[in-house]
JSON list of C-alpha atoms in Angstrom, two decimals:
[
{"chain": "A", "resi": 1, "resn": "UNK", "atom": "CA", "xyz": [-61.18, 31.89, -16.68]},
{"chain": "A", "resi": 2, "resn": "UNK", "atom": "CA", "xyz": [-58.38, 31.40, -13.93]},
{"chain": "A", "resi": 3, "resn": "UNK", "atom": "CA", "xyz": [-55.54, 33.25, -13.97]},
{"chain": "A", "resi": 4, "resn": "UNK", "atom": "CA", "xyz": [-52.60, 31.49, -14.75]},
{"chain": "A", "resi": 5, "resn": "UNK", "atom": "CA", "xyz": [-50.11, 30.90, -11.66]},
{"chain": "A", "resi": 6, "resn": "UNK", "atom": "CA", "xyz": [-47.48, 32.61, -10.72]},
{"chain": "A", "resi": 7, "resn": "UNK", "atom": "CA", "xyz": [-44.40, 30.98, -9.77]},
{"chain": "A", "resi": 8, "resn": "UNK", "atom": "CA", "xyz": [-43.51, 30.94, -6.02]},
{"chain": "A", "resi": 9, "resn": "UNK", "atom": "CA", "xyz": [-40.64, 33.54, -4.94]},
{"chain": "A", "resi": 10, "resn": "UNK", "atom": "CA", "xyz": [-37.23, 31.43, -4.19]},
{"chain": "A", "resi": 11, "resn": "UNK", "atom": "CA", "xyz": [-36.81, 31.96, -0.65]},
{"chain": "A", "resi": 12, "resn": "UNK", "atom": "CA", "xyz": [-33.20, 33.75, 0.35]},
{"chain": "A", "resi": 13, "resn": "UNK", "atom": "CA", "xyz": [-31.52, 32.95, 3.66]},
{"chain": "A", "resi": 14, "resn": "UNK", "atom": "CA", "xyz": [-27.70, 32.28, 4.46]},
{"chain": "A", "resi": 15, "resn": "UNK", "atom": "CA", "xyz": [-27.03, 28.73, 3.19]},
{"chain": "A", "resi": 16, "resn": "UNK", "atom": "CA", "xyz": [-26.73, 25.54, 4.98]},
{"chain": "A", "resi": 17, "resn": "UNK", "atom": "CA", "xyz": [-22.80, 24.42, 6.74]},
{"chain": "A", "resi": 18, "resn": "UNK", "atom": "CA", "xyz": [-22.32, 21.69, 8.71]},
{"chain": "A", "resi": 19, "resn": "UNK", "atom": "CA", "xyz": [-21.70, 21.54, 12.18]},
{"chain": "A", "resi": 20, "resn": "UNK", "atom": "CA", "xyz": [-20.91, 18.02, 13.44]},
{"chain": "A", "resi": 21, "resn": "UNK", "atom": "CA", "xyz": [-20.57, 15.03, 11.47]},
{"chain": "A", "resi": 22, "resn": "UNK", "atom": "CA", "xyz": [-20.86, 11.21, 13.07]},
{"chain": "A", "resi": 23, "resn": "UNK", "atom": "CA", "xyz": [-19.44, 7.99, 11.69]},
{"chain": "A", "resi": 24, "resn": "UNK", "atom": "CA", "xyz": [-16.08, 6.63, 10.58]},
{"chain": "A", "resi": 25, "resn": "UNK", "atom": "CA", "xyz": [-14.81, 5.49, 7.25]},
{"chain": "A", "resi": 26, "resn": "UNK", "atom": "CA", "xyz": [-13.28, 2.22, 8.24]},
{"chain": "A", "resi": 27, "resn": "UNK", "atom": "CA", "xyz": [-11.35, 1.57, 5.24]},
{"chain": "A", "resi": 28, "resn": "UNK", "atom": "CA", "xyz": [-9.29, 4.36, 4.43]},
{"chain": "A", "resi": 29, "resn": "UNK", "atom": "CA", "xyz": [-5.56, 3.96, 5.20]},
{"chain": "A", "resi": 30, "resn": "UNK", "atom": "CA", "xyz": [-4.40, 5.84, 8.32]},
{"chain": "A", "resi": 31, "resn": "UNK", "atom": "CA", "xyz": [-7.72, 7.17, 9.08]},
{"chain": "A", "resi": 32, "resn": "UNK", "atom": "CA", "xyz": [-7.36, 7.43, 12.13]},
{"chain": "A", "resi": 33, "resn": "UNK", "atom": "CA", "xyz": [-4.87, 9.56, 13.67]},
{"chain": "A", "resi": 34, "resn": "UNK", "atom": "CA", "xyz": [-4.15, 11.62, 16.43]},
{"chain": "A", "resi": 35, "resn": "UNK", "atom": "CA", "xyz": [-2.94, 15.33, 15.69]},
{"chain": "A", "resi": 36, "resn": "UNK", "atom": "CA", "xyz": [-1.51, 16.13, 19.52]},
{"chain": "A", "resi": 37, "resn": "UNK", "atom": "CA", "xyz": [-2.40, 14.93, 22.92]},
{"chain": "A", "resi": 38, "resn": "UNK", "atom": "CA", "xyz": [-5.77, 16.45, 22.80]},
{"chain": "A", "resi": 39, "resn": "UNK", "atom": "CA", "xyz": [-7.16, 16.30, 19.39]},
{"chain": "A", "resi": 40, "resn": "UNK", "atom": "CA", "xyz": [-8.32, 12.99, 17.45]},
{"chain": "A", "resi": 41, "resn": "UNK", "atom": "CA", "xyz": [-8.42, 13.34, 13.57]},
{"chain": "A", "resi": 42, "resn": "UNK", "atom": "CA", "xyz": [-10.23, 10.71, 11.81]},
{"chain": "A", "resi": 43, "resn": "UNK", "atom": "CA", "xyz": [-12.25, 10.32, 7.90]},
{"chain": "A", "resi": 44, "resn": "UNK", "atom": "CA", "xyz": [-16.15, 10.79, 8.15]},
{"chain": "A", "resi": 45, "resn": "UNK", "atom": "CA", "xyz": [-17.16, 10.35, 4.26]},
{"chain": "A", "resi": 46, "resn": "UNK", "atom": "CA", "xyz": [-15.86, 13.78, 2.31]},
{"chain": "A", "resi": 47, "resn": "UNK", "atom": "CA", "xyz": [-14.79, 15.69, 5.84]},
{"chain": "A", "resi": 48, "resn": "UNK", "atom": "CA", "xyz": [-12.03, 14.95, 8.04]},
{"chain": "A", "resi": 49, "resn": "UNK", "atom": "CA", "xyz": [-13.29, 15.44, 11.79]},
{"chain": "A", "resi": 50, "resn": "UNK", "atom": "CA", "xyz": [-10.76, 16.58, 14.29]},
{"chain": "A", "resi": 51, "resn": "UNK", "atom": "CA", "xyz": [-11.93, 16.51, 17.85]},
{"chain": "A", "resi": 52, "resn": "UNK", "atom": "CA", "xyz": [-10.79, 17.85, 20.92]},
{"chain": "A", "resi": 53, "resn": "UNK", "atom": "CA", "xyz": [-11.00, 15.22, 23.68]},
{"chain": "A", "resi": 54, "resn": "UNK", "atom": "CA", "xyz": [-11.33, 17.46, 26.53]},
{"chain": "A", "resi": 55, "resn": "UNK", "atom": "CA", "xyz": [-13.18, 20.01, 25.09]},
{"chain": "A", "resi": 56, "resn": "UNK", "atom": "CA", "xyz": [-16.24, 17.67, 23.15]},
{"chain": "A", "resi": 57, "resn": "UNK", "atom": "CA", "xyz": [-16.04, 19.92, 20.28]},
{"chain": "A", "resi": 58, "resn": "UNK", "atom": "CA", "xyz": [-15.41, 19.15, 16.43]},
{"chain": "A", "resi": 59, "resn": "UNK", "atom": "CA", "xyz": [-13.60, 21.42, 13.52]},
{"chain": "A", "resi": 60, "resn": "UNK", "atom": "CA", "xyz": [-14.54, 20.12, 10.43]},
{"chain": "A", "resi": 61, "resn": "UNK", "atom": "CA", "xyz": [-11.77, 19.93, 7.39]},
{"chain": "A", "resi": 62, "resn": "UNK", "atom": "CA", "xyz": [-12.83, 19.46, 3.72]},
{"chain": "A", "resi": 63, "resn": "UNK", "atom": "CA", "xyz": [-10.42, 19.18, 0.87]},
{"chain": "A", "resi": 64, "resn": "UNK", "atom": "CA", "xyz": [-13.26, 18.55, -2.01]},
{"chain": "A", "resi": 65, "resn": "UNK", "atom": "CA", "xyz": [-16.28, 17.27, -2.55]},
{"chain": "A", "resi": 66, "resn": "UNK", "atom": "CA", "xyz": [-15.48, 13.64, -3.16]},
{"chain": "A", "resi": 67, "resn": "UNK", "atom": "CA", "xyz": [-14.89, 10.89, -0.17]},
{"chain": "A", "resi": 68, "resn": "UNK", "atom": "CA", "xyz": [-11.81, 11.17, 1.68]},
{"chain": "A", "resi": 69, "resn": "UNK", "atom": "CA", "xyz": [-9.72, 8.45, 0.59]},
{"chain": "A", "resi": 70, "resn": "UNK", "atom": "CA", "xyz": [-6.20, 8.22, 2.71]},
{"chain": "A", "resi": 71, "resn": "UNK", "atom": "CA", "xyz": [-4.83, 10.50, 5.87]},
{"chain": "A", "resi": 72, "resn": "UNK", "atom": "CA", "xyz": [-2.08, 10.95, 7.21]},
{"chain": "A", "resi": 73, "resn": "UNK", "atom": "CA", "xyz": [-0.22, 13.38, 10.23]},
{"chain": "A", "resi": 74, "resn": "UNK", "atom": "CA", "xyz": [3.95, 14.39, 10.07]},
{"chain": "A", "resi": 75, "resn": "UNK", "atom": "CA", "xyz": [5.40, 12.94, 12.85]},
{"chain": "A", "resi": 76, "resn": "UNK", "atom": "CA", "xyz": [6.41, 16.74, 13.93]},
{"chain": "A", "resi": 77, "resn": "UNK", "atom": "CA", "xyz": [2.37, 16.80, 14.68]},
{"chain": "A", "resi": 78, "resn": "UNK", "atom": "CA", "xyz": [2.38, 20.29, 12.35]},
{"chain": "A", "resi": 79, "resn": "UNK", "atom": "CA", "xyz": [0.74, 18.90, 8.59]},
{"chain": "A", "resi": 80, "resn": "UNK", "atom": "CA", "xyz": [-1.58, 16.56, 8.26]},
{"chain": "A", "resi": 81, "resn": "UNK", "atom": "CA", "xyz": [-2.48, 15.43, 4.35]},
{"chain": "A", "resi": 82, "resn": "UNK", "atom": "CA", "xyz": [-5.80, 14.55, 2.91]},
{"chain": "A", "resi": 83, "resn": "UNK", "atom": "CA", "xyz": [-5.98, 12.66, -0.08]},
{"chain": "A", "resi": 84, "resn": "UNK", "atom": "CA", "xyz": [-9.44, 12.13, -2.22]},
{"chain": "A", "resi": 85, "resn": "UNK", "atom": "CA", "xyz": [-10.31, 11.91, -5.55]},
{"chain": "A", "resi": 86, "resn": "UNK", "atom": "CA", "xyz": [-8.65, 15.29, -6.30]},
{"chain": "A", "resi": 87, "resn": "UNK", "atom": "CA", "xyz": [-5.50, 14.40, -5.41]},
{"chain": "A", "resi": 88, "resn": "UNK", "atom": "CA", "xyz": [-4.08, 15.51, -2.06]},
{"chain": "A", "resi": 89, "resn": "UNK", "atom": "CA", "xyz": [-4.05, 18.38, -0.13]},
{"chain": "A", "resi": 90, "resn": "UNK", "atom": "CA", "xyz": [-1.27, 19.40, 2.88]},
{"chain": "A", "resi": 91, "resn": "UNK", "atom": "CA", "xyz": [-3.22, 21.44, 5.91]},
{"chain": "A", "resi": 92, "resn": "UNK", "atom": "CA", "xyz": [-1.71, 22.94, 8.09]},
{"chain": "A", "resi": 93, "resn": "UNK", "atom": "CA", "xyz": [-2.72, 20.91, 11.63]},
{"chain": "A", "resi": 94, "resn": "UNK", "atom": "CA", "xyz": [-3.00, 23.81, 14.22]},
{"chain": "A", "resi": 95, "resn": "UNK", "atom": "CA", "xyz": [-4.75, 25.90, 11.83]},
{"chain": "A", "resi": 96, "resn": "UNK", "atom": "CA", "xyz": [-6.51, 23.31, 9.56]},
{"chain": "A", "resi": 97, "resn": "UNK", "atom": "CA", "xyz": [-5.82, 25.82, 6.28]},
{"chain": "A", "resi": 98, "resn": "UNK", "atom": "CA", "xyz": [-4.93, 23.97, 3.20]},
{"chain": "A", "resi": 99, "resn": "UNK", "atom": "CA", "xyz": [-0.99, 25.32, 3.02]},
{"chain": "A", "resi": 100, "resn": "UNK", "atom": "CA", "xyz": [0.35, 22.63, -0.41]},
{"chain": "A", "resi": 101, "resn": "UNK", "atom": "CA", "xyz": [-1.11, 20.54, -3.08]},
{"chain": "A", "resi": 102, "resn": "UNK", "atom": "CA", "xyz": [0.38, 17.65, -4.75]},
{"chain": "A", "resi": 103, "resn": "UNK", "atom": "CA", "xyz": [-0.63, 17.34, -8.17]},
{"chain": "A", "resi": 104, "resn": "UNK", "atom": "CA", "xyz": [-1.32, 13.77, -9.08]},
{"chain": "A", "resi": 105, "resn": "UNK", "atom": "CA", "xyz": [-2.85, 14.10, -12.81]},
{"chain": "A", "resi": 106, "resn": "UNK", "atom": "CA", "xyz": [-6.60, 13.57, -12.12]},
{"chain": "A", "resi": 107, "resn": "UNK", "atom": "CA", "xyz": [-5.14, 10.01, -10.65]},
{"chain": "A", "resi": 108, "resn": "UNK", "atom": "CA", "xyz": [-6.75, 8.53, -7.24]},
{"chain": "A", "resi": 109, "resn": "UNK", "atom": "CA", "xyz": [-4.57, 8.42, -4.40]},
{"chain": "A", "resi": 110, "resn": "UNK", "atom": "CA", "xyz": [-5.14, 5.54, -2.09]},
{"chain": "A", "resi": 111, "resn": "UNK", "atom": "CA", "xyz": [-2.26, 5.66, 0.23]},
{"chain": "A", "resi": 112, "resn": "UNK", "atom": "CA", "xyz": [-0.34, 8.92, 1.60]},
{"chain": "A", "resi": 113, "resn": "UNK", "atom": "CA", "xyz": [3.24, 8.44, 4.01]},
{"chain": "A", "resi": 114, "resn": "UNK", "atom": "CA", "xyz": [5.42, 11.34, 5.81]},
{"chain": "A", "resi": 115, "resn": "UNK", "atom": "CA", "xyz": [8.68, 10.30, 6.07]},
{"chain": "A", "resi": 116, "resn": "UNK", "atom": "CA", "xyz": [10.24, 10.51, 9.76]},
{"chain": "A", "resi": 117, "resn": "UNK", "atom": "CA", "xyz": [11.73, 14.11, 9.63]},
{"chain": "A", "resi": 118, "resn": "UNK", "atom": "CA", "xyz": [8.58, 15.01, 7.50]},
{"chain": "A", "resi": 119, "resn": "UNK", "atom": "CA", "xyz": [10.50, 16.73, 5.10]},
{"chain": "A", "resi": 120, "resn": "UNK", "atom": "CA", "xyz": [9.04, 14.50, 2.37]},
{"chain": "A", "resi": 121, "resn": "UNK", "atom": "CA", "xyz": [5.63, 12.67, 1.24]},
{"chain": "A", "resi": 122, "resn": "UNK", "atom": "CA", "xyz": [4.83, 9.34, -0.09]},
{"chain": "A", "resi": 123, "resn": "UNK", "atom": "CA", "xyz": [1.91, 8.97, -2.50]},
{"chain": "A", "resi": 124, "resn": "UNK", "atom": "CA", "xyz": [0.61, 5.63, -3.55]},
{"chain": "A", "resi": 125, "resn": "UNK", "atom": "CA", "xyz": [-2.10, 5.80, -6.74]},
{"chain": "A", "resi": 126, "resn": "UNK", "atom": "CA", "xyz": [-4.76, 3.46, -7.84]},
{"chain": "A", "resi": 127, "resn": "UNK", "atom": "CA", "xyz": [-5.74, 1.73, -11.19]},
{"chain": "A", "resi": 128, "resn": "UNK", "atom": "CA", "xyz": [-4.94, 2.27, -13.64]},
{"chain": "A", "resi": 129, "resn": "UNK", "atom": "CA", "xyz": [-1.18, 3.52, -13.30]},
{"chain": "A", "resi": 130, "resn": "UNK", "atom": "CA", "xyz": [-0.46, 2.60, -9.81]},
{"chain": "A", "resi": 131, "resn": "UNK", "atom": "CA", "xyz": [2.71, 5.02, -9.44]},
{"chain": "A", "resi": 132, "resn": "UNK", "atom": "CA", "xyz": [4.54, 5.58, -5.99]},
{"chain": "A", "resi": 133, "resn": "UNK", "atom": "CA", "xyz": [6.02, 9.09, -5.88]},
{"chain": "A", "resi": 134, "resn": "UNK", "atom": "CA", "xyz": [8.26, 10.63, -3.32]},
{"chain": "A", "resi": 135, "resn": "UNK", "atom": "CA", "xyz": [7.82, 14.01, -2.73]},
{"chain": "A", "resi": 136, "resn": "UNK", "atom": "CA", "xyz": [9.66, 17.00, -1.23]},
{"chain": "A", "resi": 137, "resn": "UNK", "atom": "CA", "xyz": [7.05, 19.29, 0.87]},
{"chain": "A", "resi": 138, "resn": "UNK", "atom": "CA", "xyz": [9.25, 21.56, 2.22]},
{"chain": "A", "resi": 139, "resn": "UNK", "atom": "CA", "xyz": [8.81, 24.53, -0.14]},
{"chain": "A", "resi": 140, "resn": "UNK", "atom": "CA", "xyz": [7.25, 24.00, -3.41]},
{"chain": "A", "resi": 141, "resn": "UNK", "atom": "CA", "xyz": [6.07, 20.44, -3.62]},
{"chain": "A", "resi": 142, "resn": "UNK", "atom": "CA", "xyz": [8.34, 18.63, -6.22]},
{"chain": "A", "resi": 143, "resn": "UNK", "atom": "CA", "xyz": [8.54, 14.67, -7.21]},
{"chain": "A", "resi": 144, "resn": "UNK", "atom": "CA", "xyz": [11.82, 13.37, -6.03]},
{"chain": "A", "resi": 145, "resn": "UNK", "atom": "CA", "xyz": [11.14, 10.42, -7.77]},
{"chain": "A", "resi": 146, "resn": "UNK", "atom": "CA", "xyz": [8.50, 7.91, -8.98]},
{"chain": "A", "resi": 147, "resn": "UNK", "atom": "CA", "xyz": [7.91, 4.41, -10.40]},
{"chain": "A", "resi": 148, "resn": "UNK", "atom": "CA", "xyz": [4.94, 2.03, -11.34]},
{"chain": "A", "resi": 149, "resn": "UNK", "atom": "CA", "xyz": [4.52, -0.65, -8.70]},
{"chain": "A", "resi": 150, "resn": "UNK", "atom": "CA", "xyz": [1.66, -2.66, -10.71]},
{"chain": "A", "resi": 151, "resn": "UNK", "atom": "CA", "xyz": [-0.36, -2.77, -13.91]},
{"chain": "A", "resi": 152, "resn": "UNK", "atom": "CA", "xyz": [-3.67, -1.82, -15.39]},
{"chain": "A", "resi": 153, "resn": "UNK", "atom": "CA", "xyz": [-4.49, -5.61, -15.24]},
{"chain": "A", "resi": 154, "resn": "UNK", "atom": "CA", "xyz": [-2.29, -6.46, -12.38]},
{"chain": "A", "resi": 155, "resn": "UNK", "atom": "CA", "xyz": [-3.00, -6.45, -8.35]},
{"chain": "A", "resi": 156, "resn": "UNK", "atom": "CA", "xyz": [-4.28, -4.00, -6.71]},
{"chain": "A", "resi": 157, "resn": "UNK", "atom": "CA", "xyz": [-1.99, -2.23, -4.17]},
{"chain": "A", "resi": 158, "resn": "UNK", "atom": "CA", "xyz": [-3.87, -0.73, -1.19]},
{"chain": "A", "resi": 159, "resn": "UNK", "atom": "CA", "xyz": [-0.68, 0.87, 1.10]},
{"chain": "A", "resi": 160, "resn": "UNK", "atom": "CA", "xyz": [2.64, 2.59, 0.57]},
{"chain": "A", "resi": 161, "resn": "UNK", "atom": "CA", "xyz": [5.06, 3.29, 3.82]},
{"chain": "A", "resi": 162, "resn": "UNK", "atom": "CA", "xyz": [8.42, 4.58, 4.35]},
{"chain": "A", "resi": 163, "resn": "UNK", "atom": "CA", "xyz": [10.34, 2.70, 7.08]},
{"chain": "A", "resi": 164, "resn": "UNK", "atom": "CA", "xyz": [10.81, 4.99, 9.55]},
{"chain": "A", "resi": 165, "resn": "UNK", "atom": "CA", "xyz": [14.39, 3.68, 10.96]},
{"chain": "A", "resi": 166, "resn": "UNK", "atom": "CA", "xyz": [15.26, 4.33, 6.98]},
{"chain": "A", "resi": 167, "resn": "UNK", "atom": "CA", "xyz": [13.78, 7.30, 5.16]},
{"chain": "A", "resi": 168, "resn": "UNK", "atom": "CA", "xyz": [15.61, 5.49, 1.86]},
{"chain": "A", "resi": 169, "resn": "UNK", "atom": "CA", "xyz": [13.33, 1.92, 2.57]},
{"chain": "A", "resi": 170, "resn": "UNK", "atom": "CA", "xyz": [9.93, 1.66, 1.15]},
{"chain": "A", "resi": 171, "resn": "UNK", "atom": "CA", "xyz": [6.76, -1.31, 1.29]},
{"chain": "A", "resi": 172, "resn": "UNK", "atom": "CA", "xyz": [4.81, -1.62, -1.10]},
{"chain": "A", "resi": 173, "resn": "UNK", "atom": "CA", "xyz": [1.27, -3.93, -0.14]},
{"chain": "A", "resi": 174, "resn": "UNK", "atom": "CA", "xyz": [-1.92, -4.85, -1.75]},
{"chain": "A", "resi": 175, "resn": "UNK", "atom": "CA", "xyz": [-3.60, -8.25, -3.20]},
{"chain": "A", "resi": 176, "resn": "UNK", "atom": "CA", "xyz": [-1.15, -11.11, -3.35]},
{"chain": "A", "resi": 177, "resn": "UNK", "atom": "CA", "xyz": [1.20, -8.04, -3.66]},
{"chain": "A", "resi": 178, "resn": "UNK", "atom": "CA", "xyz": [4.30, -7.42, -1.63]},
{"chain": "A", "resi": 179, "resn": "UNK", "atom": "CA", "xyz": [7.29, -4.86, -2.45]},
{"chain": "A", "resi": 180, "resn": "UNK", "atom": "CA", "xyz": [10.16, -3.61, -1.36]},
{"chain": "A", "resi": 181, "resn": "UNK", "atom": "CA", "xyz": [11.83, -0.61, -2.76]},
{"chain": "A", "resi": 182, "resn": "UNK", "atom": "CA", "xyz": [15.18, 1.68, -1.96]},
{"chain": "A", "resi": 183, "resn": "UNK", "atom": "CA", "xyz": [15.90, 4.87, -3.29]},
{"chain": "A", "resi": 184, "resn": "UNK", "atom": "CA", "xyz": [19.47, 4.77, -4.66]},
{"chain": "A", "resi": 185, "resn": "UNK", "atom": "CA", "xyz": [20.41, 7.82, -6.69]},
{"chain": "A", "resi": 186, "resn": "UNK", "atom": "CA", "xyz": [17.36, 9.62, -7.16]},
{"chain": "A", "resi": 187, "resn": "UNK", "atom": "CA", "xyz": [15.52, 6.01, -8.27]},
{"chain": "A", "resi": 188, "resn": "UNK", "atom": "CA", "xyz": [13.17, 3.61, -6.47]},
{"chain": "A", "resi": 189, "resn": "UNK", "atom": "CA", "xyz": [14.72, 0.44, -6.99]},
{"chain": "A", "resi": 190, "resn": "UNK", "atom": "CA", "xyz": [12.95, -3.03, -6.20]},
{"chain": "A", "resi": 191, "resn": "UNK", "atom": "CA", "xyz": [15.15, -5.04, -3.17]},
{"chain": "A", "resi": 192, "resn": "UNK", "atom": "CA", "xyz": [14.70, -8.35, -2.66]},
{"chain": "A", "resi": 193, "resn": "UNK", "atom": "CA", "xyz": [13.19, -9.33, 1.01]},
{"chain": "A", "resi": 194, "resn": "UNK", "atom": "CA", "xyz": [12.72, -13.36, 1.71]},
{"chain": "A", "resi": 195, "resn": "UNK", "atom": "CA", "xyz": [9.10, -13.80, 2.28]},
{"chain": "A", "resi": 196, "resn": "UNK", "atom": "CA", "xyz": [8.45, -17.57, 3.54]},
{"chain": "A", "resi": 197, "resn": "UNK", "atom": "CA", "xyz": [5.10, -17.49, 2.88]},
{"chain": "A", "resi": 198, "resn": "UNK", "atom": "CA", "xyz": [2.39, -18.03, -0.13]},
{"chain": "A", "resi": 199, "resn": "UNK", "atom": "CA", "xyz": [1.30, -14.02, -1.85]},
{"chain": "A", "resi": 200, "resn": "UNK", "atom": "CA", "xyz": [-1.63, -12.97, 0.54]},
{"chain": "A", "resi": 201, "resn": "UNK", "atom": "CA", "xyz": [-4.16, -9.92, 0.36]},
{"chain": "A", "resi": 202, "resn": "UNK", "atom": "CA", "xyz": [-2.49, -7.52, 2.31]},
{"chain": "A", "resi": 203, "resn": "UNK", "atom": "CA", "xyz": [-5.35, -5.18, 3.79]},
{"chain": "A", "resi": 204, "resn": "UNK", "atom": "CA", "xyz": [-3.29, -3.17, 6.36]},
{"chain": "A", "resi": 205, "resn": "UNK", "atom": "CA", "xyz": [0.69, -2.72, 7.11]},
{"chain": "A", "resi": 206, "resn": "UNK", "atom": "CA", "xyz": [2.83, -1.02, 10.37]},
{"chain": "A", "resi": 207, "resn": "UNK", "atom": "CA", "xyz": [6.30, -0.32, 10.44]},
{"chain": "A", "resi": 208, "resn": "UNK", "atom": "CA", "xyz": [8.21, -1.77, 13.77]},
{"chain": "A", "resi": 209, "resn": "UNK", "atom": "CA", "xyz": [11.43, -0.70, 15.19]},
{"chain": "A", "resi": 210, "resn": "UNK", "atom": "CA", "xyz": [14.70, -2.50, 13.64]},
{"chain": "A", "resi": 211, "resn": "UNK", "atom": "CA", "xyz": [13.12, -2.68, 10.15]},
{"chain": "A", "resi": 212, "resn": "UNK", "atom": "CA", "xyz": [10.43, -5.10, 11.31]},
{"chain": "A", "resi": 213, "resn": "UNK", "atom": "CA", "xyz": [7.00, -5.18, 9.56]},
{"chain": "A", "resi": 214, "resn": "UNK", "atom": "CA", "xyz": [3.92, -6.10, 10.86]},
{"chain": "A", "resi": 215, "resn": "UNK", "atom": "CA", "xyz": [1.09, -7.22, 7.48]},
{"chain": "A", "resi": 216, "resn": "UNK", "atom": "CA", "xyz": [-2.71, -8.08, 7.99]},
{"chain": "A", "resi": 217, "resn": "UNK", "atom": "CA", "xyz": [-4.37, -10.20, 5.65]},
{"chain": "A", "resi": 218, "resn": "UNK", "atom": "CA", "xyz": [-7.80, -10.38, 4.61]},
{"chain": "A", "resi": 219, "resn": "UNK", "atom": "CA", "xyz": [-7.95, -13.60, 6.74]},
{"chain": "A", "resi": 220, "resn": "UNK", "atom": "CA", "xyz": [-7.77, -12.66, 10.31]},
{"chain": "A", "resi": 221, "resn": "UNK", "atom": "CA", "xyz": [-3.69, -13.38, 10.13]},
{"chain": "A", "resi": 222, "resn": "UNK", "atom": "CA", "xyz": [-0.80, -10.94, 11.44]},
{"chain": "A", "resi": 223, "resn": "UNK", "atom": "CA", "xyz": [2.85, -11.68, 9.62]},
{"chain": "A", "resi": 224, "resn": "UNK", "atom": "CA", "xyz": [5.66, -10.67, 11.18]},
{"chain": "A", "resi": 225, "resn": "UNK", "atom": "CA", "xyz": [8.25, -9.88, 8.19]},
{"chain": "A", "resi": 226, "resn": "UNK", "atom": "CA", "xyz": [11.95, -9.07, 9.41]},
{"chain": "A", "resi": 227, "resn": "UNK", "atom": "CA", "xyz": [13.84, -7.04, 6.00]},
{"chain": "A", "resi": 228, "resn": "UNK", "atom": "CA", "xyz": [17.07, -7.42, 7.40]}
]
């Protein structure tokens, strides 16, 4: 009779790392950004590629293993923050080390903000809680403050931003969803800004100078909102 077989030897050998990655994730909020004059940071499924312009090369950046959901750079250029389905991580952007994480409760972010002195860090959450928190970064991340800006059953919000002529002036976006909030003692309080126009889906949003806002809808349309 045959001899039974043996079962083949596992094969050892230094494990597999990648070394470029190619593609953009179109939909994720701010990703796209540039980290100085040289380098381009921008969301490639579960990595965030930065690459150097002059030099062709890439440094890969992982914060878990799930898809990279929002991005975002300080406007000092020095942290850049990653936010996926484990909440969201602060790297440092010359060395690309993870240096802070926010804890967001096992919630999914889907919209991250530094405020102009980048001092503090605007989170935006999905279903089913949908809570906007301020945080301060500058030492041991801590919420500032926090509030629900939709229900379980209610529109979906898709961005968060802090004006950036007034660290204290927040918009809130999403499907037939559009919010304004100021922080007044430690709150986020819901201000009143005269919208002339029927709730759209708000897909993308850009702060202008003078407290102008710039909103794209799902159509094709740009709306010019003055919050003055």
């Amino acid at each position: 009779s045959r001899a039974p077989a043996q079962p083949r030897a596992r094969m050892s050998g230094p494990a597999l790392s990648r070394a470029q990655c190619f593609g953009f994730s179109p939909h994720v909020p701010g990703g796209l950004q540039f980290l100085d004059e040289e380098r381009l940071a921008f969301v490639c499924g579960v990595v965030c590629v930065v690459y150097n312009l002059e030099t062709k090369e890439q440094n890969l950046v992982q914060s878990n293993a799930s898809p990279i959901v929002a991005l975002d750079v300080s406007a000092n250029k020095k942290s850049m923050c990653i936010g996926d389905a484990g909440g969201v991580s602060l790297f440092d952007s010359q060395a690309l080390k993870r240096r802070k994480v926010l804890n967001l409760d096992n919630e999914t972010v889907v919209s991250t903000d530094y405020t102009a002195d980048s001092r503090f860090c605007l989170t935006q959450t999905g279903a089913p809680s949908y809570t906007m928190s301020l945080w301060n970064i500058e030492k041991t991340p801590k919420v500032v403050c926090s509030t629900r800006v939709s229900t379980a059953t209610g529109p979906e919000v898709y961005n968060a931003e802090i004006c950036p002529d007034d660290p204290n002036f927040v918009c809130v976006s999403g499907n037939a969803l559009l919010h304004f909030y100021r922080i007044v003692e430690g709150q986020l309080r819901p201000v009143n800004v005269n919208v002339k126009r029927e709730p759209q889906r708000y897909m993308v949003q850009c702060w202008l100078p003078e407290h102008r806002l710039v909103l794209g809808t799902d159509q094709g349309e740009l709306l010019l909102v003055d919050t003055h």
